[in-house]
Amino acid sequence: MKIYDVAIIGGGVIGTSIARELSRYRLRIGLFEKEEELAFGVSKSNSGIIHPGTQNPDGLIKSRLCVQGNRLTKALAGELSIDLKEVGELVVAFNEEEGSRLIEIKKLGEALKVPGLKIVDKAWLKVHEPNLSDKAIAALYAPTAAIISPYRWVYDFSENAARNGAEIFTGTKVESILPTPPGFEVGTSKGVFRARYVINASGLYADEVSKLVGVNSFSIRPRKGEEFLLDKKEEHLTNHLLFPLPSKNSKGILVTRTSDGNPMIGPTAVDADDKEDLSTTQEGLEKVLEGARRLIPSINENDIIAYFAGLRPVAGDDFIIRHEAEVPGFINVAGIQSPGLTAAPAIALMVCGILKDHGLRLRKKLFFHKHRKKEIHLFAIPLEKTKSLIKKDPGYSDIVCRCEMVSAKEVREAIARGARTMDGIKFRTRAQAGRCHGGFCTTRIMKILSEETGMPLVKVTKRGKNSEIVKKDRSSDE
Amino acid sequence: MIKKMTCIECPKGCTLAVDIENCKVTKVEGAKCPKGTGYAITEVENPERILTATVLASGLSLKLVPVRTDKPIPKKDIKRAVLEIRNMRVAKPLKSGDVIADNFLGLGVKLIATREVS
Amino acid sequence: MTNRDLVVVGGGPAGMAAAVTAAENGVKDILLIERDQYLGGLLNQCVHTGFGIEYFKEVLTGPEYADRFIKKVKSIPDIKVSLRSFVVRLEGDKTLTYLKPGGLHTVRPKALIMATGCREKTREMIHIPGMRPSGVFPAGLAQKLINIEGLLPGENVVIIGSGDIGLIMARRLTLEGASVKAIIEIQPQTRGLVRNIVQCVEDFDIPVYFNHKVLKIHGKDRVEKVSVARVDGQMKEMDGTRFDIECDTVLVSVGLIPENELIEMAGVAIDKKTNSPVSEEVNATSIPGIFVCGNSFKVYDLVDSVTRDSELAGRAAAEYIRNAR
């Protein structure tokens, strides 16, 4: 039976960032994700914003972790070679009352050491945000807001963690956790293993996993957020991320941008019951359009080219990051909703601290591979570079996805790095995420996936079992 | 009884009123040319269609070769024609128009390839 | 960087007709760029008949229609064909950069004809509430899966849209052994040709629901059913008319969008609503010497019209080149 020093349950941004941090030390680490690929849970629907740290109430751990995480993320982005764009954000006020709330928010932010905050006036807004509604009277400018690709962030953490020795298992669901002091015997859908410490970072199911060891102190209630994407041609609609003033439950309907350049409007914030309901709704669309138009009046329904919904794993107002005294060695990292993505590296450090406080020796490795090699995306480099790439490897000249200019070589690399599904390839390469949404490239990608992994075409899935793309292959019908 | 139908012999698409007795056409009204009358009679008494489909190829440049019947076949034979085609395999190079099956299903039509395959 | 008289982008029916006509009108040095490994474009996957009724006065299948032009192109030595070639950049002075297996090439023609066709409107562009299960396909992709790859997209299908592509696929799926449960059309009548209603829908007794729209696609990993309702004059759901249709596949056939992102990159004026070039003269664009023909100029119902349109473009380009000397 395999034995790990630390087992991490959950392969989203929290689990993988913890794995990467722990992989600095001489530890046997195992990460277990129930979906077919990493990031297929909560993380894939994240809006990708690295928050400056304003709009978090004083006194909560998430507030401090957000500001710390903002800094750490920027340093890590360089190490792990991910595109992070520091675009800054504006919290926009439309009347006097909101204007005075801005001042409060600024004060709170400064107390939390959020850098660079300043209140800007109508004149500034007219110059720097020309499409913003002229009903806006002022805004709080927070320069340290940034955007990142949330699922690529997960892959970057996990690849680097794996490079440094962590073992990562997908399609592996934890079904039982038996305390066998010191440590646990963990039963999964693919076998049993032992671990000295277990970290529960399982997102929407954190309460159910915690129940497996008898800790029932919290429950996760999903809160749905619907998001709508606009065509990349509208990329310059805004220059900063635009926020209205926050309400009790959410930061409001925003006008932001994905790190791939699509303007995005949303999210809604609706408490739900079903942890699997990722449907978008007509009401959601209407609410989002209303909110978005308040900020940018020129937005209309015809600009929308894609939409999706995510579920925030809510367990009260704050993060739950603690060692559970009644089950020594079990650490809950639960209720990580916004600003979870931002806070991820800071959460990882906090968890390391907790592990250390509870007896785990953290001895640094002699050789820790800090960096991750950036993958090549044809659409992101100048044409002259493309030319030399092609000379080195003609696979780069074989274009599979026309809308996003993704080559067969990049698709094969994504598969080599762990993609096993059509969505996995989409998240890593952008192929199928362009204007035609896979209309032209789907068949080719299916064939490459089949060639590289040996899976028959009828077994190629969108995101794992039961989501196969086609039902029958004539050439295998005899 | 009177059946209404639209003639599809040309883009005009005349609406035809067809009198039918004992499964035979007794009168056709609304046709602007004799093709329409002919269409109505055939469509009621002996409906036929050109069948187009694909045949699996082995060892050739395409996975499937698109095919067609060179002339229409009776509508009632389409089902078994489709099954027959499903069981066929093509293994030699073809040009557009090459015959894959002479007297296909004994219906006096040819099954021909519509695309070149090497 | 090479110079040429004429470059035609797109080796489907539009590009082929344009290149052939240009050659027949005296243009000597023509490069025809096609991203696939064959000429023919979408015609290759249109195995059904209905092509050439006007142009050739014959009833042809898509591949047969394409074959006529492929033979013509091959017979003209002035037309050089570059397959597996993908245009990545176009500039306002007509300089074109394209990728080909093993290399990146630049060419600057005197005249340029863009014949880049259309893409399909997808589920993502028309908001249909629900999750994102597998089993939702643009109709053209379903056609390619069946006719080129021999893969059956699904077994119980609902088709959204009664345009020709939707109707043709209703028949194709049925012949391949699938069950088409319904065609849902929001308008009061079909947008497709009568011929297709008869031969694709009536022949197979497929229910068509006019004045209906799909309210939701159900299913998490795979499509499970769709909810449908009747709509009023304002396309709003009418109370009490909602019902579900169980299915494992949804085909979306709700319109085509001309592919003009390349010329947009070059600075050609584009009508934002139709995505077609703004044009004073047929086939011309706001940049002299850049022409557009076929479906990327205007979405046509028949390929015969595409051919005629592209012949005009070929002639116009030939004249432009003559005058430029």
Coordinates of N, CA and C in Angstrom, one line a residue, chain C residues 101-249:
Chain C
P101 N 2.8 23.2 -44.6 CA 3.7 22.2 -43.9 C 5.2 22.5 -44.1
G102 N 5.9 22.8 -43.0 CA 7.3 23.1 -43.1 C 7.7 24.5 -43.3
G103 N 6.8 25.4 -43.5 CA 7.2 26.8 -43.7 C 6.2 27.8 -43.6
L104 N 6.7 29.1 -43.5 CA 5.9 30.3 -43.5 C 6.2 31.0 -44.7
H105 N 5.2 31.5 -45.5 CA 5.5 32.1 -46.8 C 4.7 33.5 -46.8
T106 N 5.3 34.4 -47.6 CA 4.7 35.7 -47.8 C 4.5 35.9 -49.3
V107 N 3.4 36.5 -49.7 CA 3.2 36.7 -51.1 C 2.4 38.1 -51.2
R108 N 2.8 38.8 -52.2 CA 2.1 40.1 -52.5 C 1.5 40.1 -53.9
P109 N 0.2 39.9 -54.0 CA -0.4 39.9 -55.3 C -0.9 41.3 -55.7
K110 N -1.1 41.4 -57.1 CA -1.7 42.6 -57.6 C -3.1 42.7 -57.2
A111 N -3.8 41.6 -57.2 CA -5.2 41.5 -56.8 C -5.4 40.3 -55.9
L112 N -6.4 40.4 -55.1 CA -6.7 39.3 -54.1 C -8.2 39.0 -54.1
I113 N -8.5 37.7 -54.2 CA -9.9 37.4 -54.1 C -10.0 36.5 -52.9
M114 N -10.9 36.9 -52.0 CA -11.1 36.1 -50.7 C -12.4 35.3 -50.9
A115 N -12.2 34.0 -50.8 CA -13.4 33.1 -50.9 C -13.4 32.2 -49.7
T116 N -13.5 32.8 -48.6 CA -13.3 32.1 -47.3 C -14.6 31.5 -46.7
G117 N -15.7 31.6 -47.4 CA -16.9 30.9 -46.9 C -17.5 31.4 -45.6
C118 N -18.2 30.5 -44.9 CA -18.9 30.9 -43.7 C -18.6 30.0 -42.6
R119 N -18.9 30.4 -41.4 CA -18.9 29.5 -40.2 C -20.4 29.5 -39.8
E120 N -20.7 28.5 -38.9 CA -22.0 28.3 -38.5 C -22.3 29.1 -37.2
K121 N -23.5 29.6 -37.0 CA -23.9 30.2 -35.8 C -24.0 29.0 -34.8
T122 N -23.5 29.2 -33.6 CA -23.5 28.0 -32.7 C -24.5 28.3 -31.5
R123 N -24.6 27.3 -30.7 CA -25.5 27.4 -29.5 C -25.0 28.5 -28.6
E124 N -23.7 28.7 -28.6 CA -23.2 29.7 -27.7 C -23.6 31.1 -28.1
M125 N -23.9 31.3 -29.4 CA -24.3 32.7 -29.9 C -25.7 33.0 -29.7
I126 N -26.6 32.0 -29.5 CA -28.0 32.2 -29.3 C -28.2 31.7 -27.9
H127 N -28.6 32.4 -26.9 CA -28.6 31.9 -25.6 C -29.6 30.9 -25.4
I128 N -29.2 29.6 -25.3 CA -30.2 28.5 -24.9 C -29.8 28.1 -23.5
P129 N -30.6 28.4 -22.5 CA -30.3 28.1 -21.1 C -30.1 26.6 -21.0
G130 N -29.4 26.3 -19.9 CA -29.1 24.9 -19.6 C -27.6 24.7 -19.4
M131 N -27.2 23.4 -19.2 CA -25.7 23.2 -19.0 C -25.0 23.0 -20.3
R132 N -23.8 22.5 -20.2 CA -23.0 22.3 -21.4 C -22.7 20.8 -21.6
P133 N -23.7 20.0 -21.8 CA -23.4 18.6 -22.0 C -22.8 18.3 -23.4
S134 N -22.2 17.2 -23.5 CA -21.8 16.8 -24.9 C -23.0 16.3 -25.6
G135 N -23.0 16.4 -27.0 CA -24.1 16.0 -27.7 C -24.8 17.2 -28.4
V136 N -24.2 18.4 -28.2 CA -24.8 19.6 -28.9 C -23.8 19.9 -30.1
F137 N -24.3 19.9 -31.3 CA -23.5 20.1 -32.5 C -24.0 21.1 -33.4
P138 N -23.1 22.0 -34.0 CA -23.6 22.7 -35.1 C -23.9 21.7 -36.2
A139 N -25.0 21.9 -37.0 CA -25.4 20.9 -38.0 C -24.3 20.5 -39.0
G140 N -23.5 21.5 -39.4 CA -22.4 21.2 -40.3 C -21.4 20.3 -39.7
L141 N -21.1 20.5 -38.4 CA -20.1 19.6 -37.8 C -20.7 18.2 -37.8
A142 N -22.0 18.0 -37.5 CA -22.6 16.7 -37.5 C -22.5 16.1 -38.9
Q143 N -22.7 16.9 -39.9 CA -22.6 16.4 -41.3 C -21.1 15.9 -41.6
K144 N -20.2 16.7 -41.1 CA -18.8 16.3 -41.3 C -18.5 15.0 -40.6
L145 N -18.9 14.9 -39.4 CA -18.7 13.7 -38.6 C -19.2 12.5 -39.3
I146 N -20.4 12.6 -39.8 CA -21.1 11.4 -40.5 C -20.4 11.2 -41.9
N147 N -20.3 12.2 -42.7 CA -20.0 12.0 -44.1 C -18.5 11.9 -44.4
I148 N -17.7 12.5 -43.5 CA -16.2 12.4 -43.7 C -15.6 11.4 -42.8
E149 N -16.0 11.4 -41.5 CA -15.4 10.6 -40.5 C -16.1 9.3 -40.2
G150 N -17.3 9.1 -40.7 CA -18.0 7.9 -40.4 C -18.4 7.7 -39.0
L151 N -18.6 8.8 -38.3 CA -19.0 8.8 -36.9 C -20.4 9.3 -36.7
L152 N -21.2 8.5 -35.9 CA -22.6 8.9 -35.7 C -22.7 9.8 -34.4
P153 N -23.1 11.1 -34.6 CA -23.1 12.0 -33.4 C -24.0 11.6 -32.3
G154 N -25.1 10.9 -32.7 CA -26.1 10.6 -31.7 C -27.2 9.7 -32.2
E155 N -28.1 9.2 -31.3 CA -29.1 8.3 -31.8 C -30.5 8.8 -31.7
N156 N -30.7 9.8 -30.8 CA -32.1 10.4 -30.7 C -31.9 11.9 -30.8
V157 N -32.3 12.4 -31.9 CA -31.8 13.8 -32.2 C -33.0 14.8 -32.3
V158 N -32.8 16.0 -31.7 CA -33.7 17.1 -32.0 C -32.9 18.1 -32.8
I159 N -33.5 18.7 -33.8 CA -32.8 19.6 -34.7 C -33.4 21.0 -34.4
I160 N -32.6 22.0 -34.1 CA -33.1 23.3 -34.0 C -32.8 24.1 -35.3
G161 N -33.9 24.5 -35.9 CA -33.8 25.3 -37.2 C -34.2 24.4 -38.4
S162 N -35.1 25.0 -39.2 CA -35.5 24.2 -40.3 C -34.9 24.7 -41.6
G163 N -33.7 25.3 -41.5 CA -33.1 25.7 -42.7 C -32.6 24.5 -43.5
D164 N -32.0 24.7 -44.7 CA -31.6 23.5 -45.5 C -30.7 22.6 -44.8
I165 N -29.7 23.1 -44.1 CA -28.7 22.2 -43.4 C -29.4 21.3 -42.4
G166 N -30.3 21.9 -41.7 CA -31.1 21.2 -40.7 C -31.9 20.1 -41.3
L167 N -32.6 20.4 -42.4 CA -33.5 19.5 -43.1 C -32.6 18.3 -43.7
I168 N -31.5 18.7 -44.4 CA -30.7 17.7 -45.0 C -30.2 16.7 -43.9
M169 N -29.8 17.3 -42.7 CA -29.3 16.4 -41.7 C -30.3 15.5 -41.1
A170 N -31.6 16.0 -41.1 CA -32.7 15.2 -40.6 C -32.7 13.9 -41.4
R171 N -32.6 14.0 -42.7 CA -32.6 12.8 -43.6 C -31.4 12.0 -43.4
R172 N -30.2 12.6 -43.4 CA -29.0 11.9 -43.3 C -28.9 11.1 -42.0
L173 N -29.3 11.7 -40.9 CA -29.3 11.0 -39.6 C -30.2 9.8 -39.7
T174 N -31.4 10.0 -40.3 CA -32.4 8.9 -40.3 C -31.8 7.7 -41.2
L175 N -31.2 8.1 -42.3 CA -30.6 7.0 -43.1 C -29.5 6.3 -42.4
E176 N -28.8 7.0 -41.5 CA -27.7 6.4 -40.8 C -28.2 5.6 -39.6
G177 N -29.5 5.5 -39.4 CA -30.0 4.7 -38.3 C -30.4 5.5 -37.0
A178 N -30.3 6.8 -37.0 CA -30.6 7.6 -35.8 C -32.1 7.9 -35.9
S179 N -32.7 8.3 -34.8 CA -34.1 8.7 -34.8 C -34.2 10.2 -34.6
V180 N -34.7 10.9 -35.6 CA -34.9 12.4 -35.4 C -36.2 12.6 -34.8
K181 N -36.2 13.1 -33.6 CA -37.5 13.2 -32.8 C -38.3 14.4 -33.3
A182 N -37.6 15.5 -33.6 CA -38.3 16.7 -34.0 C -37.4 17.7 -34.6
I183 N -38.0 18.6 -35.4 CA -37.3 19.8 -35.9 C -38.1 21.0 -35.3
I184 N -37.3 21.9 -34.6 CA -38.0 23.0 -33.9 C -37.6 24.3 -34.7
E185 N -38.6 25.0 -35.1 CA -38.4 26.2 -35.9 C -39.2 27.3 -35.3
I186 N -38.5 28.4 -35.1 CA -39.1 29.5 -34.3 C -40.0 30.4 -35.2
Q187 N -39.8 30.3 -36.6 CA -40.6 31.1 -37.5 C -41.9 30.3 -37.8
P188 N -42.8 31.0 -38.5 CA -44.1 30.2 -38.8 C -43.9 29.3 -40.0
Q189 N -42.8 29.5 -40.8 CA -42.6 28.5 -41.9 C -41.1 28.2 -42.0
T190 N -40.8 27.3 -42.9 CA -39.4 26.8 -43.0 C -38.6 27.9 -43.8
R191 N -37.3 27.9 -43.5 CA -36.4 28.8 -44.3 C -35.8 28.0 -45.4
G192 N -36.1 26.7 -45.5 CA -35.4 25.9 -46.5 C -36.2 25.7 -47.7
L193 N -35.6 25.0 -48.7 CA -36.2 24.7 -50.0 C -37.4 23.7 -49.8
V194 N -38.4 23.9 -50.6 CA -39.5 23.0 -50.5 C -39.1 21.6 -50.8
R195 N -38.2 21.4 -51.8 CA -37.7 20.1 -52.1 C -37.2 19.4 -50.9
N196 N -36.5 20.1 -50.0 CA -36.0 19.5 -48.8 C -37.0 19.1 -47.8
I197 N -38.1 19.9 -47.7 CA -39.2 19.6 -46.8 C -39.8 18.3 -47.2
V198 N -40.0 18.1 -48.5 CA -40.6 16.9 -49.0 C -39.7 15.7 -48.8
Q199 N -38.4 15.8 -49.3 CA -37.5 14.7 -49.3 C -36.8 14.4 -48.0
C200 N -36.8 15.4 -47.1 CA -36.1 15.1 -45.9 C -37.0 15.0 -44.7
V201 N -38.2 15.6 -44.7 CA -39.0 15.6 -43.5 C -40.3 14.7 -43.8
E202 N -41.0 15.1 -44.9 CA -42.2 14.3 -45.1 C -41.9 12.8 -45.4
D203 N -40.9 12.6 -46.2 CA -40.5 11.2 -46.5 C -40.3 10.3 -45.3
F204 N -39.8 11.0 -44.2 CA -39.5 10.2 -43.0 C -40.4 10.5 -41.8
D205 N -41.5 11.2 -42.1 CA -42.5 11.5 -41.0 C -41.8 12.1 -39.8
I206 N -41.0 13.1 -40.0 CA -40.3 13.8 -38.9 C -41.2 15.0 -38.5
P207 N -41.6 15.0 -37.2 CA -42.4 16.2 -36.8 C -41.7 17.5 -36.8
V208 N -42.3 18.5 -37.4 CA -41.7 19.8 -37.4 C -42.6 20.7 -36.6
Y209 N -42.0 21.4 -35.6 CA -42.8 22.3 -34.8 C -42.5 23.7 -35.2
F210 N -43.4 24.4 -36.0 CA -43.2 25.8 -36.3 C -43.7 26.6 -35.1
N211 N -43.2 27.9 -35.1 CA -43.5 28.8 -34.0 C -43.2 28.2 -32.6
H212 N -42.1 27.5 -32.6 CA -41.7 26.9 -31.3 C -40.2 27.2 -31.1
K213 N -39.8 27.3 -29.8 CA -38.4 27.5 -29.6 C -37.9 26.6 -28.4
V214 N -36.6 26.3 -28.4 CA -36.1 25.4 -27.4 C -35.8 26.3 -26.2
L215 N -36.4 26.0 -25.0 CA -36.2 26.8 -23.8 C -35.0 26.4 -23.0
K216 N -34.7 25.1 -23.1 CA -33.6 24.6 -22.2 C -33.0 23.3 -22.7
I217 N -31.7 23.1 -22.6 CA -31.1 21.9 -22.9 C -30.8 21.2 -21.6
H218 N -31.3 20.0 -21.4 CA -31.1 19.3 -20.1 C -30.0 18.3 -20.3
G219 N -29.3 18.0 -19.2 CA -28.3 17.0 -19.2 C -27.0 17.6 -18.7
K220 N -26.2 16.9 -17.9 CA -25.0 17.4 -17.4 C -23.8 16.9 -18.3
D221 N -23.6 15.6 -18.4 CA -22.5 15.1 -19.2 C -22.9 14.9 -20.6
R222 N -24.2 14.5 -20.9 CA -24.7 14.3 -22.2 C -26.1 14.8 -22.2
V223 N -26.5 15.2 -23.4 CA -27.9 15.7 -23.5 C -28.9 14.7 -23.1
E224 N -29.9 15.1 -22.3 CA -30.9 14.1 -21.9 C -32.3 14.5 -22.5
K225 N -32.6 15.7 -22.6 CA -33.8 16.1 -23.2 C -33.8 17.6 -23.4
V226 N -34.8 18.1 -24.2 CA -34.9 19.5 -24.4 C -36.3 19.9 -24.0
S227 N -36.4 21.2 -23.5 CA -37.8 21.7 -23.2 C -38.1 22.7 -24.3
V228 N -39.3 22.5 -24.8 CA -39.7 23.3 -26.0 C -41.1 24.0 -25.7
A229 N -41.3 25.1 -26.3 CA -42.6 25.8 -26.1 C -43.0 26.6 -27.3
R230 N -44.3 26.8 -27.5 CA -44.8 27.6 -28.6 C -44.4 29.1 -28.3
V231 N -44.2 29.9 -29.3 CA -44.0 31.3 -29.1 C -45.0 32.2 -29.8
D232 N -45.1 33.4 -29.3 CA -46.1 34.3 -29.8 C -45.4 35.2 -30.9
G233 N -46.1 36.2 -31.4 CA -45.5 37.1 -32.4 C -44.2 37.7 -32.0
Q234 N -44.0 37.9 -30.7 CA -42.7 38.5 -30.2 C -41.7 37.5 -29.8
M235 N -41.9 36.2 -30.3 CA -40.9 35.1 -30.0 C -40.9 34.9 -28.5
K236 N -41.9 35.2 -27.7 CA -41.9 34.9 -26.3 C -42.7 33.7 -26.0
E237 N -42.3 32.9 -25.0 CA -43.0 31.7 -24.7 C -44.4 31.9 -24.3
M238 N -45.3 31.0 -24.9 CA -46.7 31.1 -24.6 C -47.0 30.2 -23.4
D239 N -47.7 30.7 -22.4 CA -48.0 30.0 -21.2 C -48.7 28.6 -21.5
G240 N -48.3 27.6 -20.7 CA -49.0 26.3 -20.8 C -48.7 25.5 -22.1
T241 N -47.6 26.0 -22.9 CA -47.4 25.2 -24.1 C -46.1 24.4 -24.0
R242 N -45.4 24.5 -22.8 CA -44.1 23.8 -22.7 C -44.2 22.3 -22.6
F243 N -43.3 21.6 -23.3 CA -43.3 20.2 -23.2 C -41.8 19.8 -23.4
D244 N -41.5 18.5 -23.0 CA -40.1 18.0 -23.1 C -40.0 17.0 -24.2
I245 N -38.9 17.0 -24.9 CA -38.6 15.9 -25.8 C -37.3 15.2 -25.4
E246 N -37.4 13.9 -25.1 CA -36.2 13.2 -24.7 C -35.3 13.0 -25.9
C247 N -34.0 13.2 -25.7 CA -33.1 13.0 -26.8 C -31.7 12.9 -26.3
D248 N -30.7 12.5 -27.1 CA -29.3 12.5 -26.6 C -28.5 13.4 -27.4
T249 N -29.1 14.1 -28.4 CA -28.3 14.9 -29.3 C -29.1 16.1 -29.8

